Amino acid sequence: MHSESATDGDAPLDMTLRLERGGTVSDQVYDALRHAIVTVRVLPGASISENRICRSLGVSRTPVRSAIVRLAEDGLIDVYPQKGSFVAPIRLAAIAESRFIRRVLEVAVVRDAGAAWNATHSADARAAIAEQARAIAAGESEAFFRADEQFHHIFSRAAGHDGAWAAIVQANSRLGRFHRLFGNKDRLPVVLQEHASVIDALDAGDVDLAAHRLEDHIDKVFTLIDHLPEDLRRLVED
Amino acid sequence: MHSESATDGDAPLDMTLRLERGGTVSDQVYDALRHAIVTVRVLPGASISENRICRSLGVSRTPVRSAIVRLAEDGLIDVYPQKGSFVAPIRLAAIAESRFIRRVLEVAVVRDAGAAWNATHSADARAAIAEQARAIAAGESEAFFRADEQFHHIFSRAAGHDGAWAAIVQANSRLGRFHRLFGNKDRLPVVLQEHASVIDALDAGDVDLAAHRLEDHIDKVFTLIDHLPEDLRRLVED
DNA sequence: ACCGGGACACTAGTATACAAGATAGCGCCG
DNA sequence: CGGCGCTATCTTGTATACTAGTGTCCCGGT
């Protein structure tokens, strides 16, 4: 067995997956599955049956398998040969590692971004913050996360660190599920304030202050782990 | 076309791949291909024909495709649908990014490692250094790189940063080819000295000094790019 | 001799069939 | 009634056949 998975045998949702954009079928399946997992539309521990998915999507097993292989490389799916594939559990140790990677990389990136910071970057960042505020008011949580990613992306673009951004996104794919499951809605306005304070520091040319504020901002992600709701504890490991 | 690849039409080596360890065939193909690419037994730009590989290895296309998908995710192979798959060129911009990621992550890791540093770690590190010296004397370059990886792994183990190590390894898979192609043999003894100086600083409890020395060590990788041999320049992009 | 067109030999993507292992449930036996 | 063992049915891994697109090369016409 693979220990005690959350929703093992039961198949609560028939995977409301829809293939969207063009490109190869394999890519479409990959995007759909990845989105469903990161946004926790499918919960950690859920069974991923190749047969069920290809029946549900009307495609053959080949592109589905290809997508699963890629998701397994991303650490989002665990494959147990001859037993089954399951959405990877949220391991607290892995979350801590992802947080470490993201904090270290993003702080270094923002330091480089400070050197090339200009009015356009500032305007883009404040636009992203405004979009986050709108999403909060409208209760559109996915739009909030999307704008959050846009906001953090600006630093990498300003610094020209495309590769670092790719690494950050990869680490974030683990953190994303954590945020959506355990994120406290009361903290969202605080997030906005912290975002704005980082931009304020950059606009003022104080790179050290910006880096320090960003580091604190990312670290605060872990404050909400102390009061972890009991009914969600079964979704994490360790 | 895919621009000017180095060894496009020609197939200079019949892929002296041999499947070694147990596990699924797909994993064996993945390991063999990855090793061949990272150790530049197959050069950047070389054509990776699924048919040729599965003929060469005596397996079907399915596991070969699976391995190629994973290698494409790793950024080691570029797949052009209906045209072909090719060993990814060494993009100087990507090398710079990998260097950035590795430096930032590893410096942060070594700072954490300093807190938990003990005699065992020191002994392991010095053993790895000794192995590197032996490899240099014996002219076994692959053994040198293996010991180098072991050496750098020690910091992550001491700090308990498994995830960060995984990210470092991933960034290193790009750097590995660069090192093997453009590495200057005259610098190898200097590498040993730099490694030893980092451990000296850690043993002395001076974490800041260790971090600074490690940062310089990783940065020096780029000093050899200035005098890039002309006959190898065709293997890189940009 | 040069230029154009079509057959051909490739490529990767997809679909389907088969193989091997693991599990759960049921029936038989003690 | 309890425990052992078989079977039916799942799982993923592998092999093979087919599709559609692309580039090349040769041959024929100009």
Coordinates of C-alpha atoms (C1' of nucleotides) in Angstrom, one line a residue:
Chain A
M1 CA 0.0 0.0 0.0
H2 CA 0.9 3.6 -0.2
S3 CA 0.0 4.3 3.5
E4 CA -3.2 6.1 4.2
S5 CA -4.2 8.3 1.4
A6 CA -7.0 10.7 1.9
T7 CA -9.5 9.8 -0.8
D8 CA -8.3 6.4 -1.9
G9 CA -11.0 4.2 -3.2
D10 CA -13.6 6.8 -3.6
A11 CA -13.8 8.9 -6.8
P12 CA -15.8 11.9 -5.7
L13 CA -15.4 14.0 -8.8
D14 CA -15.4 12.8 -12.3
M15 CA -12.6 15.1 -13.1
T16 CA -14.4 18.0 -14.7
L17 CA -11.5 18.4 -17.1
R18 CA -12.0 20.2 -20.3
L19 CA -9.3 20.5 -23.0
E20 CA -8.9 24.1 -24.0
R21 CA -6.1 25.4 -26.2
G22 CA -4.6 24.0 -29.2
G23 CA -1.3 22.1 -29.4
T24 CA -0.8 18.4 -28.9
V25 CA -3.4 16.4 -26.9
S26 CA -0.7 15.5 -24.5
D27 CA 0.0 19.2 -23.7
Q28 CA -3.7 19.8 -23.2
V29 CA -4.1 16.9 -20.8
Y30 CA -1.0 18.1 -18.9
D31 CA -2.3 21.6 -18.6
A32 CA -5.8 20.4 -17.5
L33 CA -4.4 18.0 -14.9
R34 CA -1.8 20.4 -13.6
H35 CA -4.4 23.1 -13.2
A36 CA -6.8 20.8 -11.4
I37 CA -4.1 19.7 -9.0
V38 CA -2.6 23.0 -8.2
T39 CA -6.0 24.6 -7.7
V40 CA -6.9 21.6 -5.5
R41 CA -9.9 20.8 -7.5
V42 CA -8.5 17.3 -7.0
L43 CA -7.3 16.8 -3.5
P44 CA -3.9 15.3 -2.4
G45 CA -4.2 11.5 -2.3
A46 CA -6.9 11.3 -5.0
S47 CA -6.5 8.4 -7.3
I48 CA -5.4 9.2 -10.8
S49 CA -6.5 6.3 -13.0
E50 CA -5.2 6.5 -16.5
N51 CA -8.1 4.6 -17.9
R52 CA -10.7 6.7 -16.1
I53 CA -9.1 9.9 -17.3
C54 CA -8.8 8.9 -20.9
R55 CA -12.4 7.7 -20.8
S56 CA -13.4 11.0 -19.3
L57 CA -11.5 13.0 -21.9
G58 CA -12.2 10.8 -24.9
V59 CA -8.5 10.3 -25.8
S60 CA -6.3 7.3 -25.7
R61 CA -4.0 6.4 -22.8
T62 CA -0.8 7.4 -24.7
P63 CA -1.1 11.2 -24.2
V64 CA -2.5 10.8 -20.7
R65 CA 0.5 8.7 -19.8
S66 CA 2.8 11.3 -21.2
A67 CA 1.1 14.0 -19.2
I68 CA 1.3 11.9 -16.0
V69 CA 5.0 11.3 -16.6
R70 CA 5.6 15.0 -16.7
L71 CA 3.5 15.7 -13.6
A72 CA 5.4 13.0 -11.8
E73 CA 8.7 14.8 -12.7
D74 CA 7.1 18.0 -11.3
G75 CA 6.4 16.1 -8.0
L76 CA 2.7 16.6 -8.3
I77 CA 1.8 12.9 -8.9
D78 CA 3.2 9.8 -7.3
V79 CA 3.2 6.7 -9.5
Y80 CA 3.2 3.3 -7.9
P81 CA 3.7 0.7 -10.7
Q82 CA 1.0 -1.9 -10.9
K83 CA -0.8 -0.2 -8.0
G84 CA -1.9 3.2 -9.1
S85 CA -1.1 6.9 -9.5
F86 CA -2.1 9.4 -6.9
V87 CA -2.0 13.1 -6.4
A88 CA 1.1 13.7 -4.3
P89 CA 0.3 14.4 -0.7
I90 CA 1.4 17.8 0.7
R91 CA 4.4 16.9 2.7
L92 CA 5.2 19.6 5.3
A93 CA 8.9 18.9 4.9
A94 CA 8.6 19.5 1.1
I95 CA 6.6 22.7 1.8
A96 CA 9.3 24.0 4.0
E97 CA 11.9 23.3 1.3
S98 CA 9.9 25.0 -1.3
R99 CA 9.5 28.0 0.9
F100 CA 13.2 28.0 1.5
I101 CA 14.0 27.8 -2.2
R102 CA 11.5 30.5 -3.1
R103 CA 12.6 32.9 -0.4
V104 CA 16.3 32.6 -1.2
L105 CA 15.8 32.8 -5.0
E106 CA 13.3 35.6 -4.9
V107 CA 15.3 37.8 -2.5
A108 CA 18.4 37.4 -4.7
V109 CA 16.3 38.3 -7.7
V110 CA 14.7 41.4 -6.2
R111 CA 18.2 42.6 -5.3
D112 CA 19.2 42.4 -9.0
A113 CA 15.8 43.9 -10.0
G114 CA 16.5 46.9 -7.8
A115 CA 19.4 47.9 -10.1
A116 CA 17.2 47.9 -13.2
W117 CA 14.0 49.2 -11.5
N118 CA 12.1 51.8 -13.4
A119 CA 8.7 53.5 -13.6
T120 CA 7.3 50.8 -15.9
H121 CA 8.0 48.0 -13.5
S122 CA 6.5 50.0 -10.7
A123 CA 3.4 50.7 -12.7
D124 CA 3.0 47.0 -13.6
A125 CA 3.5 46.0 -10.0
R126 CA 0.9 48.4 -8.7
A127 CA -1.5 47.3 -11.4
A128 CA -1.1 43.7 -10.3
I129 CA -1.7 44.8 -6.7
A130 CA -4.9 46.6 -7.8
E131 CA -6.0 43.5 -9.6
Q132 CA -5.5 41.5 -6.4
A133 CA -7.6 44.1 -4.5
R134 CA -10.4 43.8 -7.1
A135 CA -10.2 40.0 -6.9
I136 CA -10.5 40.1 -3.1
A137 CA -13.5 42.4 -3.3
A138 CA -15.1 40.2 -6.0
G139 CA -14.3 37.0 -4.1
E140 CA -12.5 35.6 -7.1
S141 CA -9.8 33.6 -5.4
E142 CA -8.3 32.2 -8.5
A143 CA -7.9 35.6 -10.0
F144 CA -6.2 36.7 -6.8
F145 CA -3.6 33.9 -7.1
R146 CA -3.1 34.7 -10.8
A147 CA -2.4 38.3 -10.0
D148 CA -0.1 37.3 -7.2
E149 CA 2.0 35.3 -9.6
Q150 CA 2.0 38.2 -12.0
F151 CA 3.2 40.5 -9.2
H152 CA 6.1 38.2 -8.2
H153 CA 6.9 37.6 -11.9
I154 CA 7.7 41.3 -12.3
F155 CA 10.9 41.1 -10.3
S156 CA 12.3 38.3 -12.4
R157 CA 11.5 40.1 -15.6
A158 CA 13.1 43.3 -14.3
A159 CA 16.2 41.5 -13.3
G160 CA 16.2 39.4 -16.5
H161 CA 16.3 36.2 -14.5
D162 CA 14.1 34.0 -16.7
G163 CA 15.6 30.8 -15.4
A164 CA 15.3 31.8 -11.8
W165 CA 11.6 32.5 -12.4
A166 CA 11.2 29.0 -13.9
A167 CA 12.7 27.6 -10.7
I168 CA 10.5 29.8 -8.5
V169 CA 7.4 28.6 -10.4
Q170 CA 8.4 25.0 -9.9
A171 CA 8.8 25.5 -6.2
N172 CA 5.6 27.4 -6.2
S173 CA 3.6 24.6 -7.8
R174 CA 3.9 22.8 -4.4
L175 CA 3.2 25.9 -2.4
G176 CA 0.2 26.8 -4.5
R177 CA -1.9 23.8 -3.2
F178 CA -0.8 24.7 0.3
H179 CA -1.9 28.3 0.0
R180 CA -5.3 27.4 -1.5
L181 CA -6.1 24.8 1.2
F182 CA -4.8 26.6 4.3
G183 CA -4.8 30.3 3.2
N184 CA -6.5 32.6 5.6
K185 CA -8.8 35.0 3.8
D186 CA -8.3 37.5 6.6
R187 CA -4.7 37.8 5.7
L188 CA -5.2 38.7 2.1
P189 CA -5.4 42.5 2.7
V190 CA -2.2 42.2 4.7
V191 CA -0.6 40.6 1.7
L192 CA -1.6 43.6 -0.5
Q193 CA 0.0 45.9 2.1
E194 CA 3.2 43.9 2.1
H195 CA 3.3 43.9 -1.6
A196 CA 2.9 47.6 -1.8
S197 CA 5.6 48.2 0.9
V198 CA 8.1 46.2 -1.2
I199 CA 7.3 48.4 -4.3
D200 CA 7.5 51.5 -2.1
A201 CA 11.0 50.5 -1.1
L202 CA 12.1 49.8 -4.6
D203 CA 10.7 53.1 -5.9
A204 CA 12.6 54.8 -3.1
G205 CA 15.8 53.0 -4.3
D206 CA 16.2 51.2 -1.0
V207 CA 17.1 47.7 -2.3
D208 CA 18.0 46.4 1.1
L209 CA 14.7 47.4 2.6
A210 CA 12.8 45.9 -0.3
A211 CA 14.7 42.6 0.0
H212 CA 14.1 42.5 3.7
R213 CA 10.4 43.2 3.3
L214 CA 10.0 40.6 0.6
E215 CA 11.8 38.0 2.8
D216 CA 9.4 38.7 5.7
H217 CA 6.5 38.5 3.3
I218 CA 7.4 35.1 2.0
D219 CA 8.3 33.8 5.5
K220 CA 4.8 34.8 6.8
V221 CA 3.4 32.0 4.7
F222 CA 4.2 29.7 7.5
T223 CA 2.5 31.6 10.2
L224 CA -0.8 30.0 9.3
I225 CA 0.5 26.5 9.8
D226 CA 0.2 26.7 13.5
H227 CA -3.6 26.7 13.6
L228 CA -4.1 24.0 11.0
P229 CA -7.7 23.1 10.8
E230 CA -8.3 19.6 12.1
D231 CA -10.5 18.5 9.1
L232 CA -7.7 19.4 6.7
R233 CA -4.9 17.7 8.6
R234 CA -5.6 14.4 6.9
L235 CA -4.5 16.0 3.6
V236 CA -0.9 16.5 4.7
E237 CA 1.8 14.2 5.7
D238 CA 4.3 14.4 8.6
Chain B
M1 CA 14.8 23.9 -39.8
H2 CA 15.9 24.4 -36.3
S3 CA 18.6 26.9 -37.2
E4 CA 22.2 25.6 -37.4
S5 CA 22.7 22.6 -35.2
A6 CA 26.2 21.3 -34.7
T7 CA 25.9 17.7 -35.7
D8 CA 22.7 17.7 -37.6
G9 CA 22.4 15.1 -40.3
D10 CA 25.5 13.1 -39.3
A11 CA 25.2 10.4 -36.7
P12 CA 28.8 10.1 -35.6
L13 CA 28.2 7.7 -32.7
D14 CA 25.7 4.8 -32.6
M15 CA 24.9 5.7 -29.1
T16 CA 27.0 3.3 -27.1
L17 CA 24.2 3.0 -24.6
R18 CA 23.9 0.1 -22.3
L19 CA 21.1 -0.5 -19.9
E20 CA 22.4 -1.2 -16.5
R21 CA 20.4 -1.3 -13.3
G22 CA 17.0 -2.9 -12.8
G23 CA 13.7 -1.0 -12.6
T24 CA 11.5 -0.2 -15.5
V25 CA 12.9 -0.1 -19.0
S26 CA 11.8 3.5 -19.2
D27 CA 14.0 4.5 -16.2
Q28 CA 16.9 2.6 -17.6
V29 CA 16.7 4.4 -20.9
Y30 CA 16.3 7.7 -19.1
D31 CA 19.4 7.1 -17.0
A32 CA 21.4 6.0 -20.0
L33 CA 20.4 9.0 -22.1
R34 CA 20.8 11.5 -19.4
H35 CA 24.2 10.2 -18.5
A36 CA 25.3 10.3 -22.1
I37 CA 24.1 13.9 -22.5
V38 CA 25.5 15.3 -19.3
T39 CA 28.9 13.7 -19.9
V40 CA 28.7 15.1 -23.4
R41 CA 29.2 11.6 -24.9
V42 CA 26.5 13.0 -27.2
L43 CA 27.1 16.6 -28.2
P44 CA 24.7 19.5 -28.1
G45 CA 22.7 19.6 -31.3
A46 CA 23.0 15.8 -31.9
S47 CA 19.9 14.2 -33.4
I48 CA 17.9 12.0 -31.1
S49 CA 15.9 9.7 -33.2
E50 CA 13.4 7.6 -31.3
N51 CA 13.5 4.9 -33.9
R52 CA 17.3 4.7 -33.9
I53 CA 17.5 4.6 -30.1
C54 CA 14.9 1.9 -29.7
R55 CA 16.6 -0.1 -32.5
S56 CA 20.0 0.4 -30.8
L57 CA 18.7 -0.6 -27.4
G58 CA 16.3 -3.4 -28.5
V59 CA 13.3 -1.9 -26.9
S60 CA 10.1 -0.4 -28.3
R61 CA 9.4 3.2 -28.8
T62 CA 7.1 3.6 -25.8
P63 CA 9.8 3.6 -23.0
V64 CA 12.1 5.6 -25.2
R65 CA 9.4 8.3 -25.7
S66 CA 8.7 8.3 -22.0
A67 CA 12.4 8.9 -21.3
I68 CA 12.6 11.7 -23.9
V69 CA 9.6 13.4 -22.4
R70 CA 11.3 13.5 -19.0
L71 CA 14.6 14.7 -20.5
A72 CA 12.7 17.5 -22.4
E73 CA 11.2 18.6 -19.0
D74 CA 14.8 18.7 -17.7
G75 CA 15.7 21.0 -20.5
L76 CA 18.3 18.6 -21.9
I77 CA 16.4 17.7 -25.1
D78 CA 14.4 19.9 -27.5
V79 CA 11.5 18.2 -29.2
Y80 CA 10.3 19.6 -32.6
P81 CA 7.1 17.8 -33.5
Q82 CA 7.2 16.1 -36.9
K83 CA 10.8 17.3 -37.3
G84 CA 13.0 15.6 -34.7
S85 CA 14.4 15.7 -31.2
F86 CA 17.8 17.1 -30.6
V87 CA 20.2 17.4 -27.6
A88 CA 19.6 20.9 -26.4
P89 CA 22.3 23.4 -27.3
I90 CA 24.2 25.0 -24.5
R91 CA 22.7 28.5 -24.3
L92 CA 25.0 30.9 -22.6
A93 CA 22.0 32.8 -21.1
A94 CA 20.8 29.5 -19.6
I95 CA 24.2 28.8 -18.2
A96 CA 24.3 32.2 -16.6
E97 CA 20.9 31.5 -15.0
S98 CA 21.9 28.1 -13.8
R99 CA 25.0 29.6 -12.3
F100 CA 22.9 32.2 -10.6
I101 CA 20.5 29.7 -9.2
R102 CA 23.2 27.4 -8.0
R103 CA 25.2 30.2 -6.4
V104 CA 22.3 31.7 -4.5
L105 CA 20.9 28.4 -3.3
E106 CA 24.2 26.8 -2.3
V107 CA 25.4 29.9 -0.4
A108 CA 22.1 29.9 1.5
V109 CA 22.4 26.2 2.2
V110 CA 26.0 26.5 3.4
R111 CA 24.9 29.2 5.9
D112 CA 22.4 26.8 7.3
A113 CA 24.9 24.0 7.2
G114 CA 27.3 26.0 9.3
A115 CA 24.9 25.8 12.2
A116 CA 24.8 22.0 12.2
W117 CA 28.4 21.5 11.1
N118 CA 30.3 18.7 12.9
A119 CA 33.4 16.5 12.6
T120 CA 31.6 13.9 10.6
H121 CA 30.6 16.4 7.9
S122 CA 34.2 17.7 7.9
A123 CA 35.6 14.3 7.5
D124 CA 33.2 13.4 4.7
A125 CA 34.1 16.6 2.8
R126 CA 37.8 16.1 3.1
A127 CA 37.4 12.5 1.9
A128 CA 35.6 13.8 -1.1
I129 CA 38.4 16.3 -1.7
A130 CA 40.9 13.5 -1.4
E131 CA 39.0 11.4 -3.9
Q132 CA 39.1 14.4 -6.3
A133 CA 42.8 14.6 -5.9
R134 CA 43.1 10.9 -6.6
A135 CA 40.9 11.3 -9.7
I136 CA 43.1 14.2 -11.0
A137 CA 46.2 12.2 -10.5
A138 CA 44.7 9.2 -12.2
G139 CA 43.2 11.3 -15.0
E140 CA 39.7 10.0 -14.3
S141 CA 37.7 13.0 -15.2
E142 CA 34.3 11.4 -14.6
A143 CA 35.4 10.3 -11.1
F144 CA 36.4 13.9 -10.4
F145 CA 33.0 15.2 -11.3
R146 CA 31.3 12.5 -9.3
A147 CA 33.4 13.4 -6.2
D148 CA 32.7 17.1 -6.8
E149 CA 29.0 16.4 -6.7
Q150 CA 29.5 14.4 -3.5
F151 CA 31.4 17.3 -2.0
H152 CA 28.7 19.9 -2.7
H153 CA 26.0 17.4 -1.6
I154 CA 27.5 17.4 1.9
F155 CA 26.3 21.0 2.6
S156 CA 22.7 20.1 1.7
R157 CA 22.8 17.0 3.9
A158 CA 24.3 18.9 6.8
A159 CA 21.6 21.6 6.6
G160 CA 18.8 19.1 5.9
H161 CA 17.9 20.8 2.7
D162 CA 17.0 17.9 0.5
G163 CA 14.7 19.9 -1.7
A164 CA 17.3 22.6 -2.3
W165 CA 19.7 19.9 -3.3
A166 CA 17.3 18.6 -5.8
A167 CA 17.0 22.1 -7.3
I168 CA 20.8 22.5 -7.3
V169 CA 21.2 19.2 -9.1
Q170 CA 18.7 20.2 -11.7
A171 CA 20.5 23.5 -12.3
N172 CA 23.8 21.6 -12.4
S173 CA 22.6 19.2 -15.1
R174 CA 22.9 22.2 -17.5
L175 CA 26.2 23.3 -16.0
G176 CA 27.7 19.8 -16.1
R177 CA 27.9 19.8 -19.9
F178 CA 29.5 23.2 -19.8
H179 CA 32.1 22.1 -17.3
R180 CA 33.1 19.0 -19.2
L181 CA 33.4 20.8 -22.5
F182 CA 35.1 24.0 -21.4
G183 CA 36.7 23.0 -18.1
N184 CA 40.3 23.8 -17.9
K185 CA 42.4 21.0 -16.5
D186 CA 44.9 23.4 -15.1
R187 CA 42.3 24.8 -12.8
L188 CA 41.4 21.5 -11.2
P189 CA 44.0 21.7 -8.4
V190 CA 42.8 25.3 -7.7
V191 CA 39.3 23.8 -7.3
L192 CA 40.6 21.5 -4.7
Q193 CA 42.2 24.4 -2.8
E194 CA 39.0 26.4 -2.9
H195 CA 37.0 23.4 -1.6
A196 CA 39.5 22.9 1.2
S197 CA 39.3 26.6 2.2
V198 CA 35.6 26.4 2.5
I199 CA 35.8 23.4 4.8
D200 CA 38.6 25.2 6.8
A201 CA 36.3 28.2 7.4
L202 CA 33.4 25.9 8.4
D203 CA 35.7 24.0 10.8
A204 CA 36.7 27.3 12.3
G205 CA 33.1 28.2 12.8
D206 CA 33.3 31.2 10.4
V207 CA 30.1 30.8 8.4
D208 CA 30.4 34.2 6.7
L209 CA 33.8 33.4 5.5
A210 CA 32.7 29.9 4.2
A211 CA 29.8 31.4 2.4
H212 CA 32.0 34.1 0.8
R213 CA 34.5 31.6 -0.3
L214 CA 31.9 29.3 -1.7
E215 CA 30.3 32.1 -3.6
D216 CA 33.7 33.1 -5.1
H217 CA 34.3 29.4 -6.0
I218 CA 31.1 29.1 -7.9
D219 CA 31.5 32.4 -9.6
K220 CA 34.9 31.4 -10.9
V221 CA 33.2 29.0 -13.2
F222 CA 32.6 31.8 -15.6
T223 CA 36.2 33.0 -15.8
L224 CA 37.0 30.4 -18.4
I225 CA 34.3 31.6 -20.8
D226 CA 36.5 34.5 -21.9
H227 CA 38.9 32.4 -23.8
L228 CA 36.4 30.0 -25.3
P229 CA 38.1 27.7 -27.8
E230 CA 37.0 28.5 -31.3
D231 CA 36.4 25.0 -32.4
L232 CA 33.9 24.5 -29.5
R233 CA 32.1 27.8 -30.0
R234 CA 29.8 26.1 -32.5
L235 CA 28.4 24.0 -29.7
V236 CA 26.9 27.0 -27.9
E237 CA 24.2 29.5 -28.7
D238 CA 24.2 33.3 -28.3
Chain C
dA1 C1' 22.3 23.1 -67.6
dC2 C1' 18.8 24.6 -64.5
dC3 C1' 14.5 24.6 -62.3
dG4 C1' 10.1 22.5 -60.6
dG5 C1' 7.3 18.7 -59.0
dG6 C1' 6.2 14.5 -57.0
dA7 C1' 7.3 10.1 -54.8
dC8 C1' 9.6 8.6 -50.8
dA9 C1' 11.7 8.2 -46.4
dC10 C1' 11.9 10.1 -42.5
dT11 C1' 9.9 12.5 -38.0
dA12 C1' 6.9 12.7 -33.7
dG13 C1' 1.9 12.1 -32.1
dT14 C1' -1.8 9.0 -31.3
dA15 C1' -4.5 4.7 -30.8
dT16 C1' -4.9 0.0 -29.6
dA17 C1' -3.5 -4.6 -27.9
dC18 C1' -1.1 -7.4 -24.8
dA19 C1' 1.7 -8.6 -20.6
dA20 C1' 2.7 -8.8 -15.7
dG21 C1' 1.8 -7.6 -11.1
dA22 C1' -1.4 -6.4 -7.2
dT23 C1' -5.6 -6.2 -4.8
dA24 C1' -10.2 -7.2 -3.2
dG25 C1' -13.9 -10.2 -2.8
dC26 C1' -16.0 -14.6 -2.7
dG27 C1' -16.2 -19.4 -2.1
dC28 C1' -14.6 -23.5 -0.1
dC29 C1' -12.6 -26.2 3.5
dG30 C1' -11.3 -27.2 8.2
Chain D
dC1 C1' -17.6 -19.6 12.4
dG2 C1' -12.8 -18.5 11.0
dG3 C1' -9.1 -18.8 7.8
dC4 C1' -7.0 -20.1 3.5
dG5 C1' -6.8 -19.9 -1.5
dC6 C1' -8.5 -18.9 -5.9
dT7 C1' -10.4 -15.8 -9.4
dA8 C1' -12.0 -11.7 -11.5
dT9 C1' -10.7 -7.2 -12.2
dC10 C1' -8.3 -3.6 -11.5
dT11 C1' -3.5 -1.1 -12.0
dT12 C1' 0.7 0.5 -14.8
dG13 C1' 4.4 -1.0 -18.2
dT14 C1' 5.5 -2.4 -22.9
dA15 C1' 5.0 -3.5 -27.8
dT16 C1' 3.0 -2.6 -32.2
dA17 C1' 0.2 -0.3 -35.9
dC18 C1' -1.3 3.8 -37.9
dT19 C1' -1.7 9.0 -38.8
dA20 C1' -0.2 13.4 -40.3
dG21 C1' 3.2 16.5 -41.2
dT22 C1' 8.1 17.6 -43.0
dG23 C1' 12.2 17.5 -45.6
dT24 C1' 15.0 15.4 -49.2
dC25 C1' 16.2 13.6 -53.4
dC26 C1' 15.6 12.1 -57.9
dC27 C1' 13.6 12.6 -62.3
dG28 C1' 11.5 14.9 -66.0
dG29 C1' 10.5 19.1 -68.5
dT30 C1' 12.0 23.5 -70.1

